[in-house]
CSV table of C-alpha atoms in Angstrom, one decimal:
chain,number,residue,atom,x,y,z
C,1,UNK,CA,34.8,180.6,141.7
C,2,UNK,CA,32.6,182.0,144.4
C,3,UNK,CA,33.9,182.0,147.9
C,4,UNK,CA,33.0,183.4,151.3
C,5,UNK,CA,35.2,184.6,154.1
C,6,UNK,CA,34.2,185.1,157.7
C,7,UNK,CA,37.3,186.5,159.3
C,8,UNK,CA,36.2,186.1,162.9
C,9,UNK,CA,36.3,182.6,164.2
C,10,UNK,CA,35.0,183.5,167.7
C,11,UNK,CA,33.3,186.6,169.1
C,12,UNK,CA,32.3,187.3,172.7
C,13,UNK,CA,29.9,190.0,173.5
C,14,UNK,CA,28.0,191.0,176.7
C,15,UNK,CA,24.2,190.5,176.8
C,16,UNK,CA,22.5,193.6,175.7
C,17,UNK,CA,25.5,194.9,173.6
C,18,UNK,CA,25.4,195.3,169.9
C,19,UNK,CA,26.7,192.8,167.5
C,20,UNK,CA,28.3,192.8,164.0
C,21,UNK,CA,29.5,189.6,162.3
C,22,UNK,CA,31.5,190.1,159.2
C,23,UNK,CA,31.1,188.4,155.9
C,24,UNK,CA,33.1,189.0,152.7
C,25,UNK,CA,32.4,187.3,149.4
C,26,UNK,CA,34.2,186.8,146.2
C,27,UNK,CA,32.1,186.7,143.1
C,28,UNK,CA,32.1,188.7,139.8
C,29,UNK,CA,28.5,189.8,139.8
C,30,UNK,CA,25.9,190.3,142.5
C,31,UNK,CA,25.4,187.0,144.2
C,32,UNK,CA,22.6,185.6,146.3
C,33,UNK,CA,23.7,186.0,150.0
C,34,UNK,CA,22.4,184.2,153.1
C,35,UNK,CA,23.0,184.1,156.8
C,36,UNK,CA,22.2,181.0,158.7
C,37,UNK,CA,22.4,180.2,162.4
C,38,UNK,CA,23.2,176.9,164.1
C,39,UNK,CA,22.4,176.4,167.7
C,40,UNK,CA,24.3,173.8,169.6
C,41,UNK,CA,23.5,170.3,168.4
C,42,UNK,CA,21.0,171.6,165.9
C,43,UNK,CA,20.7,171.9,162.1
C,44,UNK,CA,20.9,175.3,160.4
C,45,UNK,CA,18.2,177.9,160.3
C,46,UNK,CA,17.9,180.8,157.8
C,47,UNK,CA,18.1,184.2,159.4
C,48,UNK,CA,17.9,186.3,156.3
C,49,UNK,CA,18.8,186.5,152.6
C,50,UNK,CA,19.6,189.1,150.0
C,51,UNK,CA,18.9,188.8,146.2
C,52,UNK,CA,18.3,192.4,145.0
C,53,UNK,CA,16.7,195.6,145.9
C,54,UNK,CA,17.1,197.3,149.3
C,55,UNK,CA,20.6,196.6,150.5
C,56,UNK,CA,19.5,196.6,154.2
C,57,UNK,CA,17.7,193.3,154.8
C,58,UNK,CA,15.6,192.4,157.9
C,59,UNK,CA,15.6,188.9,159.2
C,60,UNK,CA,14.2,186.9,162.0
C,61,UNK,CA,15.1,187.2,165.7
C,62,UNK,CA,15.9,190.9,165.3
C,63,UNK,CA,18.8,190.5,163.0
C,64,UNK,CA,19.6,192.6,159.9
C,65,UNK,CA,22.3,192.6,157.3
C,66,UNK,CA,23.6,195.2,154.9
C,67,UNK,CA,24.9,194.4,151.4
C,68,UNK,CA,27.8,196.6,150.4
C,69,UNK,CA,28.8,196.0,146.8
C,70,UNK,CA,31.8,198.3,147.0
C,71,UNK,CA,33.2,196.3,149.9
C,72,UNK,CA,32.0,192.8,148.8
C,73,UNK,CA,30.5,192.5,152.2
C,74,UNK,CA,27.3,191.3,153.8
C,75,UNK,CA,27.7,191.9,157.5
C,76,UNK,CA,25.1,190.7,160.1
C,77,UNK,CA,24.0,193.0,162.9
C,78,UNK,CA,21.9,193.0,165.9
C,79,UNK,CA,21.4,196.1,168.2
C,80,UNK,CA,21.1,194.2,171.4
C,81,UNK,CA,22.0,190.5,171.8
C,82,UNK,CA,20.2,188.1,174.1
C,83,UNK,CA,21.8,185.0,175.8
C,84,UNK,CA,19.8,182.8,173.4
C,85,UNK,CA,21.7,184.3,170.5
C,86,UNK,CA,24.8,182.2,171.5
C,87,UNK,CA,25.3,180.0,168.4
C,88,UNK,CA,27.4,179.6,165.3
C,89,UNK,CA,26.6,181.8,162.4
C,90,UNK,CA,27.3,181.0,158.8
C,91,UNK,CA,27.3,183.3,155.8
C,92,UNK,CA,26.6,181.7,152.4
C,93,UNK,CA,26.8,182.8,148.8
C,94,UNK,CA,25.2,181.4,145.6
C,95,UNK,CA,25.9,182.6,142.1
C,96,UNK,CA,23.0,184.1,140.2
C,97,UNK,CA,23.7,182.0,137.1
C,98,UNK,CA,25.6,179.0,136.1
C,99,UNK,CA,26.2,176.3,138.6
C,100,UNK,CA,23.8,175.7,141.5
C,101,UNK,CA,26.3,175.3,144.2
C,102,UNK,CA,25.9,177.0,147.6
C,103,UNK,CA,29.1,178.0,149.3
C,104,UNK,CA,29.3,178.5,153.0
C,105,UNK,CA,31.8,180.4,155.1
C,106,UNK,CA,33.7,178.7,157.9
C,107,UNK,CA,31.4,180.2,160.6
C,108,UNK,CA,31.7,182.6,163.5
C,109,UNK,CA,31.0,181.2,167.0
C,110,UNK,CA,29.2,183.8,169.2
C,111,UNK,CA,29.5,183.6,173.0
C,112,UNK,CA,27.3,185.8,175.1
C,113,UNK,CA,28.5,186.7,178.6
C,114,UNK,CA,26.1,188.0,181.3
B,1,UNK,CA,5.0,168.6,160.1
B,2,UNK,CA,7.3,169.9,157.3
B,3,UNK,CA,10.7,168.3,157.9
B,4,UNK,CA,13.9,166.7,156.6
B,5,UNK,CA,14.8,163.5,158.2
B,6,UNK,CA,18.1,161.7,158.2
B,7,UNK,CA,19.0,158.2,159.3
B,8,UNK,CA,20.9,157.1,161.2
B,9,UNK,CA,21.7,160.0,163.5
B,10,UNK,CA,24.9,158.4,164.7
B,11,UNK,CA,27.0,155.8,163.0
B,12,UNK,CA,30.4,154.2,163.9
B,13,UNK,CA,31.8,152.0,161.2
B,14,UNK,CA,35.1,150.6,159.9
B,15,UNK,CA,37.2,151.5,156.9
B,16,UNK,CA,35.9,150.0,153.7
B,17,UNK,CA,32.4,148.9,154.9
B,18,UNK,CA,29.9,150.4,152.6
B,19,UNK,CA,27.2,152.5,154.2
B,20,UNK,CA,24.2,154.6,153.2
B,21,UNK,CA,22.8,157.6,155.0
B,22,UNK,CA,19.2,158.2,154.1
B,23,UNK,CA,17.5,161.6,153.7
B,24,UNK,CA,13.9,162.2,153.1
B,25,UNK,CA,11.8,165.4,152.8
B,26,UNK,CA,8.0,165.9,152.9
B,27,UNK,CA,7.9,169.4,151.4
B,28,UNK,CA,7.9,168.4,147.7
B,29,UNK,CA,11.1,170.3,147.3
B,30,UNK,CA,13.0,170.2,144.0
B,31,UNK,CA,16.5,171.0,145.3
B,32,UNK,CA,18.3,168.7,147.8
B,33,UNK,CA,21.8,168.8,149.0
B,34,UNK,CA,24.4,167.0,151.2
B,35,UNK,CA,27.0,168.8,153.3
B,36,UNK,CA,29.7,167.8,155.6
B,37,UNK,CA,30.6,170.0,158.6
B,38,UNK,CA,34.1,169.9,160.0
B,39,UNK,CA,35.7,172.1,162.7
B,40,UNK,CA,37.3,175.2,161.2
B,41,UNK,CA,36.0,174.4,157.7
B,42,UNK,CA,32.3,175.2,158.0
B,43,UNK,CA,29.8,173.4,155.8
B,44,UNK,CA,31.0,172.1,152.4
B,45,UNK,CA,28.7,170.9,149.8
B,46,UNK,CA,29.2,167.3,148.7
B,47,UNK,CA,26.5,166.8,146.1
B,48,UNK,CA,23.3,168.5,145.1
B,49,UNK,CA,20.3,167.6,143.1
B,50,UNK,CA,18.0,169.9,141.1
B,51,UNK,CA,15.4,167.2,140.5
B,52,UNK,CA,14.8,163.5,140.1
B,53,UNK,CA,17.6,161.9,138.2
B,54,UNK,CA,19.5,165.2,138.2
B,55,UNK,CA,22.6,165.3,140.4
B,56,UNK,CA,25.8,167.2,140.3
B,57,UNK,CA,29.0,167.5,142.3
B,58,UNK,CA,29.6,170.1,145.0
B,59,UNK,CA,32.9,171.1,146.3
B,60,UNK,CA,34.0,167.9,148.0
B,61,UNK,CA,32.4,164.9,146.1
B,62,UNK,CA,35.3,162.5,146.3
B,63,UNK,CA,34.5,159.3,148.0
B,64,UNK,CA,30.7,159.9,147.9
B,65,UNK,CA,27.8,158.9,145.7
B,66,UNK,CA,24.2,160.0,145.6
B,67,UNK,CA,21.1,159.1,143.8
B,68,UNK,CA,17.7,160.8,143.3
B,69,UNK,CA,15.3,158.2,142.1
B,70,UNK,CA,12.3,159.8,143.9
B,71,UNK,CA,11.7,163.5,144.6
B,72,UNK,CA,11.5,163.0,148.3
B,73,UNK,CA,14.6,160.9,148.9
B,74,UNK,CA,18.3,161.7,148.4
B,75,UNK,CA,20.6,159.0,150.0
B,76,UNK,CA,24.3,159.5,150.5
B,77,UNK,CA,26.4,156.5,149.8
B,78,UNK,CA,29.9,155.8,150.9
B,79,UNK,CA,31.2,152.9,148.9
B,80,UNK,CA,34.5,152.5,150.8
B,81,UNK,CA,34.6,154.8,153.8
B,82,UNK,CA,37.8,156.1,155.1
B,83,UNK,CA,38.8,157.8,158.3
B,84,UNK,CA,38.9,161.2,156.6
B,85,UNK,CA,35.2,160.9,156.0
B,86,UNK,CA,34.6,161.1,159.7
B,87,UNK,CA,32.4,164.2,160.0
B,88,UNK,CA,28.9,165.6,160.7
B,89,UNK,CA,26.7,165.3,157.7
B,90,UNK,CA,23.6,167.4,156.9
B,91,UNK,CA,21.0,166.9,154.3
B,92,UNK,CA,19.0,169.9,153.2
B,93,UNK,CA,16.1,170.7,150.8
B,94,UNK,CA,14.6,173.7,149.3
B,95,UNK,CA,12.2,174.8,146.5
B,96,UNK,CA,15.2,176.0,144.5
B,97,UNK,CA,18.9,176.8,145.3
B,98,UNK,CA,17.9,180.4,145.6
B,99,UNK,CA,15.5,179.7,148.5
B,100,UNK,CA,15.8,178.9,152.1
B,101,UNK,CA,17.3,175.5,152.8
B,102,UNK,CA,15.7,173.3,155.4
B,103,UNK,CA,18.2,171.2,157.1
B,104,UNK,CA,18.0,167.8,158.7
B,105,UNK,CA,19.2,167.1,162.2
B,106,UNK,CA,22.5,165.8,161.1
B,107,UNK,CA,24.3,162.4,161.0
B,108,UNK,CA,27.5,162.0,163.0
B,109,UNK,CA,29.7,159.5,161.2
B,110,UNK,CA,32.9,158.0,162.6
B,111,UNK,CA,35.0,155.8,160.5
B,112,UNK,CA,37.6,153.8,162.3
């Protein structure tokens, strides 16, 4: 069965610093991978997704993620965070055949300090 | 405006009293899904639907029912709610499960 692990429950970074949020997945083949962001009191919004092709994916709000098959990872990065990036971030995986379930990680809460 | 709507947004009820949370989308999406969000557990899929009259279980379907009689609507039914179903519920829709999911604003349910 597919699964997603986000090992960091909470991360604090200074405004202007770089950011990397970790995501590891468990799945036999290349899955479909997503990163979503949830601002306080809001629903989720898609940041980016990976299906195939270039392993470095660009998303909205200056985020990017890199798919590394050898490490079963899909880490999210941003070179310089802004206070408005404070939110909860979810990695999600979907198999590329078979069932149509979408599995989310447990999330990483990002705090930005001035 | 393209959107997913859920009603009610907040609901406090008692154990065993049947309730329905409605979900509607105006984007003509085929795929719809219900999730519950609990602290430390992230989002867990309850049920999903690939199209009208086609529904299937997600990871945590116990205690829930759904129906998809029309493409735009996907209600979540709790026949006999229990306190462990106290949670934040999200409905989402997309063209397919491989595409971006659009989420509703959430329904905060408390079962006493």
